[in-house]
C-alpha positions as protocol buffer text, in pm:
chain_id: "A"
residue {
  index: 1
  type: MET
  ca { x: 11047 y: 15487 z: 10315 }
}
residue {
  index: 2
  type: ILE
  ca { x: 11198 y: 15529 z: 9979 }
}
residue {
  index: 3
  type: ASP
  ca { x: 11240 y: 15871 z: 9878 }
}
residue {
  index: 4
  type: GLU
  ca { x: 11218 y: 16000 z: 9522 }
}
residue {
  index: 5
  type: VAL
  ca { x: 11061 y: 15724 z: 9362 }
}
residue {
  index: 6
  type: HIS
  ca { x: 11019 y: 15897 z: 9046 }
}
residue {
  index: 7
  type: GLN
  ca { x: 11401 y: 15850 z: 8992 }
}
residue {
  index: 8
  type: MET
  ca { x: 11278 y: 15503 z: 8874 }
}
residue {
  index: 9
  type: LEU
  ca { x: 11119 y: 15656 z: 8570 }
}
residue {
  index: 10
  type: ALA
  ca { x: 11465 y: 15666 z: 8417 }
}
residue {
  index: 11
  type: SER
  ca { x: 11514 y: 15293 z: 8472 }
}
residue {
  index: 12
  type: SER
  ca { x: 11396 y: 15010 z: 8249 }
}
residue {
  index: 13
  type: LYS
  ca { x: 11112 y: 14772 z: 8361 }
}
residue {
  index: 14
  type: GLU
  ca { x: 11394 y: 14516 z: 8440 }
}
residue {
  index: 15
  type: ASP
  ca { x: 11563 y: 14743 z: 8657 }
}
residue {
  index: 16
  type: VAL
  ca { x: 11229 y: 14847 z: 8852 }
}
residue {
  index: 17
  type: VAL
  ca { x: 11138 y: 14482 z: 8925 }
}
residue {
  index: 18
  type: HIS
  ca { x: 11469 y: 14351 z: 8976 }
}
residue {
  index: 19
  type: ASP
  ca { x: 11682 y: 14288 z: 9286 }
}
residue {
  index: 20
  type: GLU
  ca { x: 11635 y: 14676 z: 9385 }
}
residue {
  index: 21
  type: SER
  ca { x: 11260 y: 14677 z: 9370 }
}
residue {
  index: 22
  type: PRO
  ca { x: 11058 y: 14755 z: 9679 }
}
residue {
  index: 23
  type: GLN
  ca { x: 10877 y: 14416 z: 9613 }
}
residue {
  index: 24
  type: VAL
  ca { x: 11191 y: 14199 z: 9658 }
}
residue {
  index: 25
  type: HIS
  ca { x: 11312 y: 14386 z: 9985 }
}
residue {
  index: 26
  type: GLN
  ca { x: 10950 y: 14389 z: 10134 }
}
residue {
  index: 27
  type: ASN
  ca { x: 10943 y: 14002 z: 10102 }
}
residue {
  index: 28
  type: GLU
  ca { x: 11279 y: 13950 z: 10247 }
}
residue {
  index: 29
  type: SER
  ca { x: 11259 y: 14197 z: 10540 }
}
residue {
  index: 30
  type: GLN
  ca { x: 10873 y: 14166 z: 10635 }
}
residue {
  index: 31
  type: ILE
  ca { x: 10863 y: 14547 z: 10669 }
}
residue {
  index: 32
  type: SER
  ca { x: 10624 y: 14761 z: 10492 }
}
residue {
  index: 33
  type: ARG
  ca { x: 10743 y: 15008 z: 10244 }
}
residue {
  index: 34
  type: VAL
  ca { x: 10619 y: 15378 z: 10176 }
}
residue {
  index: 35
  type: LEU
  ca { x: 10747 y: 15521 z: 9849 }
}
residue {
  index: 36
  type: VAL
  ca { x: 10752 y: 15916 z: 9817 }
}
residue {
  index: 37
  type: GLY
  ca { x: 10772 y: 16110 z: 9510 }
}
residue {
  index: 38
  type: PRO
  ca { x: 10571 y: 16370 z: 9296 }
}
residue {
  index: 39
  type: ALA
  ca { x: 10264 y: 16282 z: 9089 }
}
residue {
  index: 40
  type: SER
  ca { x: 10479 y: 16152 z: 8822 }
}
residue {
  index: 41
  type: ALA
  ca { x: 10603 y: 15886 z: 9052 }
}
residue {
  index: 42
  type: ARG
  ca { x: 10299 y: 15652 z: 9001 }
}
residue {
  index: 43
  type: GLN
  ca { x: 10413 y: 15639 z: 8628 }
}
residue {
  index: 44
  type: ALA
  ca { x: 10727 y: 15468 z: 8764 }
}
residue {
  index: 45
  type: LEU
  ca { x: 10524 y: 15201 z: 8926 }
}
residue {
  index: 46
  type: SER
  ca { x: 10285 y: 15165 z: 8630 }
}
residue {
  index: 47
  type: THR
  ca { x: 10556 y: 14961 z: 8437 }
}
residue {
  index: 48
  type: ASP
  ca { x: 10411 y: 14646 z: 8638 }
}
residue {
  index: 49
  type: GLU
  ca { x: 10058 y: 14567 z: 8730 }
}
residue {
  index: 50
  type: GLU
  ca { x: 10180 y: 14357 z: 9049 }
}
residue {
  index: 51
  type: LEU
  ca { x: 10396 y: 14645 z: 9168 }
}
residue {
  index: 52
  type: ILE
  ca { x: 10135 y: 14927 z: 9139 }
}
residue {
  index: 53
  type: GLY
  ca { x: 9890 y: 14718 z: 9296 }
}
residue {
  index: 54
  type: ARG
  ca { x: 10102 y: 14672 z: 9621 }
}
residue {
  index: 55
  type: PHE
  ca { x: 10072 y: 15061 z: 9685 }
}
residue {
  index: 56
  type: SER
  ca { x: 9801 y: 15296 z: 9737 }
}
residue {
  index: 57
  type: GLU
  ca { x: 9836 y: 15666 z: 9665 }
}
residue {
  index: 58
  type: ARG
  ca { x: 9811 y: 15912 z: 9948 }
}
residue {
  index: 59
  type: PRO
  ca { x: 9877 y: 16270 z: 9830 }
}
residue {
  index: 60
  type: LEU
  ca { x: 10059 y: 16499 z: 10099 }
}
residue {
  index: 61
  type: PRO
  ca { x: 9935 y: 16856 z: 10135 }
}
residue {
  index: 62
  type: PRO
  ca { x: 10178 y: 17152 z: 10067 }
}
residue {
  index: 63
  type: TRP
  ca { x: 10351 y: 17293 z: 10334 }
}
residue {
  index: 64
  type: GLU
  ca { x: 10198 y: 17597 z: 10531 }
}
residue {
  index: 65
  type: ASN
  ca { x: 10429 y: 17869 z: 10651 }
}
residue {
  index: 66
  type: ASP
  ca { x: 10371 y: 17784 z: 11018 }
}
residue {
  index: 67
  type: ARG
  ca { x: 10537 y: 17640 z: 11331 }
}
residue {
  index: 68
  type: ALA
  ca { x: 10590 y: 17285 z: 11159 }
}
residue {
  index: 69
  type: TYR
  ca { x: 10753 y: 17476 z: 10863 }
}
residue {
  index: 70
  type: LYS
  ca { x: 10955 y: 17666 z: 11092 }
}
residue {
  index: 71
  type: LYS
  ca { x: 11072 y: 17369 z: 11265 }
}
residue {
  index: 72
  type: LEU
  ca { x: 11185 y: 17211 z: 10917 }
}
residue {
  index: 73
  type: LEU
  ca { x: 11392 y: 17529 z: 10871 }
}
residue {
  index: 74
  type: ALA
  ca { x: 11565 y: 17487 z: 11185 }
}
residue {
  index: 75
  type: CYS
  ca { x: 11644 y: 17138 z: 11111 }
}
residue {
  index: 76
  type: PHE
  ca { x: 11781 y: 17207 z: 10770 }
}
residue {
  index: 77
  type: GLU
  ca { x: 11997 y: 17470 z: 10946 }
}
residue {
  index: 78
  type: ALA
  ca { x: 12129 y: 17228 z: 11200 }
}
residue {
  index: 79
  type: THR
  ca { x: 12281 y: 17030 z: 10913 }
}
residue {
  index: 80
  type: LEU
  ca { x: 12455 y: 17341 z: 10746 }
}
residue {
  index: 81
  type: PRO
  ca { x: 12836 y: 17379 z: 10760 }
}
residue {
  index: 82
  type: LEU
  ca { x: 12802 y: 17742 z: 10865 }
}
residue {
  index: 83
  type: ARG
  ca { x: 13005 y: 17929 z: 11148 }
}
residue {
  index: 84
  type: THR
  ca { x: 12734 y: 18149 z: 11233 }
}
residue {
  index: 85
  type: ALA
  ca { x: 12342 y: 18081 z: 11314 }
}
residue {
  index: 86
  type: SER
  ca { x: 12117 y: 18196 z: 11037 }
}
residue {
  index: 87
  type: ASN
  ca { x: 11811 y: 18178 z: 11216 }
}
residue {
  index: 88
  type: LEU
  ca { x: 11611 y: 18056 z: 10942 }
}
residue {
  index: 89
  type: HIS
  ca { x: 11312 y: 17994 z: 11154 }
}
residue {
  index: 90
  type: GLN
  ca { x: 11260 y: 18373 z: 11202 }
}
residue {
  index: 91
  type: SER
  ca { x: 10956 y: 18498 z: 11061 }
}
residue {
  index: 92
  type: ASN
  ca { x: 11113 y: 18731 z: 10802 }
}
residue {
  index: 93
  type: LEU
  ca { x: 11362 y: 18475 z: 10659 }
}
residue {
  index: 94
  type: ALA
  ca { x: 11101 y: 18183 z: 10688 }
}
residue {
  index: 95
  type: ALA
  ca { x: 10853 y: 18377 z: 10477 }
}
residue {
  index: 96
  type: LEU
  ca { x: 11115 y: 18459 z: 10204 }
}
residue {
  index: 97
  type: ILE
  ca { x: 11201 y: 18095 z: 10188 }
}
residue {
  index: 98
  type: TYR
  ca { x: 10847 y: 17972 z: 10197 }
}
residue {
  index: 99
  type: GLY
  ca { x: 10757 y: 18221 z: 9925 }
}
residue {
  index: 100
  type: GLU
  ca { x: 11004 y: 18087 z: 9667 }
}
residue {
  index: 101
  type: SER
  ca { x: 10991 y: 17713 z: 9785 }
}
residue {
  index: 102
  type: GLU
  ca { x: 10681 y: 17635 z: 9599 }
}
residue {
  index: 103
  type: GLN
  ca { x: 10544 y: 17487 z: 9924 }
}
residue {
  index: 104
  type: GLN
  ca { x: 10775 y: 17180 z: 9867 }
}
residue {
  index: 105
  type: ILE
  ca { x: 11055 y: 17030 z: 10083 }
}
residue {
  index: 106
  type: GLY
  ca { x: 11272 y: 17005 z: 9758 }
}
residue {
  index: 107
  type: GLY
  ca { x: 11232 y: 17378 z: 9668 }
}
residue {
  index: 108
  type: THR
  ca { x: 11307 y: 17463 z: 10048 }
}
residue {
  index: 109
  type: SER
  ca { x: 11603 y: 17216 z: 10049 }
}
residue {
  index: 110
  type: THR
  ca { x: 11753 y: 17360 z: 9713 }
}
residue {
  index: 111
  type: MET
  ca { x: 11719 y: 17736 z: 9822 }
}
residue {
  index: 112
  type: ILE
  ca { x: 11892 y: 17667 z: 10149 }
}
residue {
  index: 113
  type: ARG
  ca { x: 12171 y: 17465 z: 10004 }
}
residue {
  index: 114
  type: GLU
  ca { x: 12224 y: 17699 z: 9754 }
}
residue {
  index: 115
  type: CYS
  ca { x: 12235 y: 18013 z: 9961 }
}
residue {
  index: 116
  type: ALA
  ca { x: 12449 y: 17816 z: 10228 }
}
residue {
  index: 117
  type: VAL
  ca { x: 12706 y: 17799 z: 9946 }
}
residue {
  index: 118
  type: ARG
  ca { x: 12663 y: 18164 z: 9878 }
}
residue {
  index: 119
  type: ALA
  ca { x: 12738 y: 18238 z: 10251 }
}
residue {
  index: 120
  type: ILE
  ca { x: 13043 y: 18022 z: 10264 }
}
residue {
  index: 121
  type: GLN
  ca { x: 13172 y: 18216 z: 9941 }
}
residue {
  index: 122
  type: SER
  ca { x: 13089 y: 18539 z: 10072 }
}
residue {
  index: 123
  type: LYS
  ca { x: 13256 y: 18454 z: 10381 }
}
residue {
  index: 124
  type: THR
  ca { x: 12944 y: 18568 z: 10561 }
}
residue {
  index: 125
  type: GLU
  ca { x: 12909 y: 18233 z: 10701 }
}
residue {
  index: 126
  type: ALA
  ca { x: 12538 y: 18267 z: 10763 }
}
residue {
  index: 127
  type: ILE
  ca { x: 12229 y: 18273 z: 10534 }
}
residue {
  index: 128
  type: THR
  ca { x: 12105 y: 18629 z: 10556 }
}
residue {
  index: 129
  type: GLU
  ca { x: 11797 y: 18829 z: 10426 }
}
residue {
  index: 130
  type: GLY
  ca { x: 12037 y: 18979 z: 10156 }
}
residue {
  index: 131
  type: ILE
  ca { x: 12171 y: 18637 z: 10049 }
}
residue {
  index: 132
  type: LEU
  ca { x: 11815 y: 18507 z: 10037 }
}
residue {
  index: 133
  type: LYS
  ca { x: 11694 y: 18821 z: 9822 }
}
residue {
  index: 134
  type: LYS
  ca { x: 11998 y: 18795 z: 9590 }
}
residue {
  index: 135
  type: TRP
  ca { x: 11923 y: 18430 z: 9530 }
}
residue {
  index: 136
  type: ILE
  ca { x: 11552 y: 18494 z: 9452 }
}
residue {
  index: 137
  type: ALA
  ca { x: 11644 y: 18768 z: 9218 }
}
residue {
  index: 138
  type: ASP
  ca { x: 11897 y: 18557 z: 9047 }
}
residue {
  index: 139
  type: LYS
  ca { x: 11640 y: 18264 z: 9021 }
}
residue {
  index: 140
  type: ARG
  ca { x: 11396 y: 18487 z: 8848 }
}
residue {
  index: 141
  type: THR
  ca { x: 11638 y: 18636 z: 8607 }
}
residue {
  index: 142
  type: ARG
  ca { x: 11726 y: 18256 z: 8503 }
}
residue {
  index: 143
  type: GLU
  ca { x: 11348 y: 18206 z: 8465 }
}
residue {
  index: 144
  type: VAL
  ca { x: 11325 y: 18504 z: 8223 }
}
residue {
  index: 145
  type: GLU
  ca { x: 11620 y: 18411 z: 8033 }
}
residue {
  index: 146
  type: CYS
  ca { x: 11483 y: 18043 z: 7986 }
}
residue {
  index: 147
  type: LYS
  ca { x: 11152 y: 18173 z: 7861 }
}
residue {
  index: 148
  type: SER
  ca { x: 11321 y: 18413 z: 7629 }
}
residue {
  index: 149
  type: ILE
  ca { x: 11527 y: 18087 z: 7477 }
}
residue {
  index: 150
  type: MET
  ca { x: 11206 y: 17893 z: 7434 }
}
């Protein structure tokens, strides 16, 4: 699986179809490849007709705030360098994270990672409801500031 294939958008055509291309590695390893990325990822592949023909598009549905999402939160939490359990899978915390994540793994990951930094800086060593709410408020403030600049 190759995640964030949309990063290829920043590459030149030669970079996309050169040694690092999925086509070359697939031929060497005889393993099927799965490319993962946002809708714009298809543009990265469209630089070469042969390359785009090798992959079919299968959109993934957005996450639901359900048992699977709470399991995802528990998995994220297990990787955090915090001394105290945050219990992100609990309904109240999961709902806050889900509400701001745009139903995407990337949004969830960013929020958890940035809140973990805040938890360490505040010496709380756990992501609390207060830390999540402060992060959300700060995000909204940044969004308003960006809109006013434009």
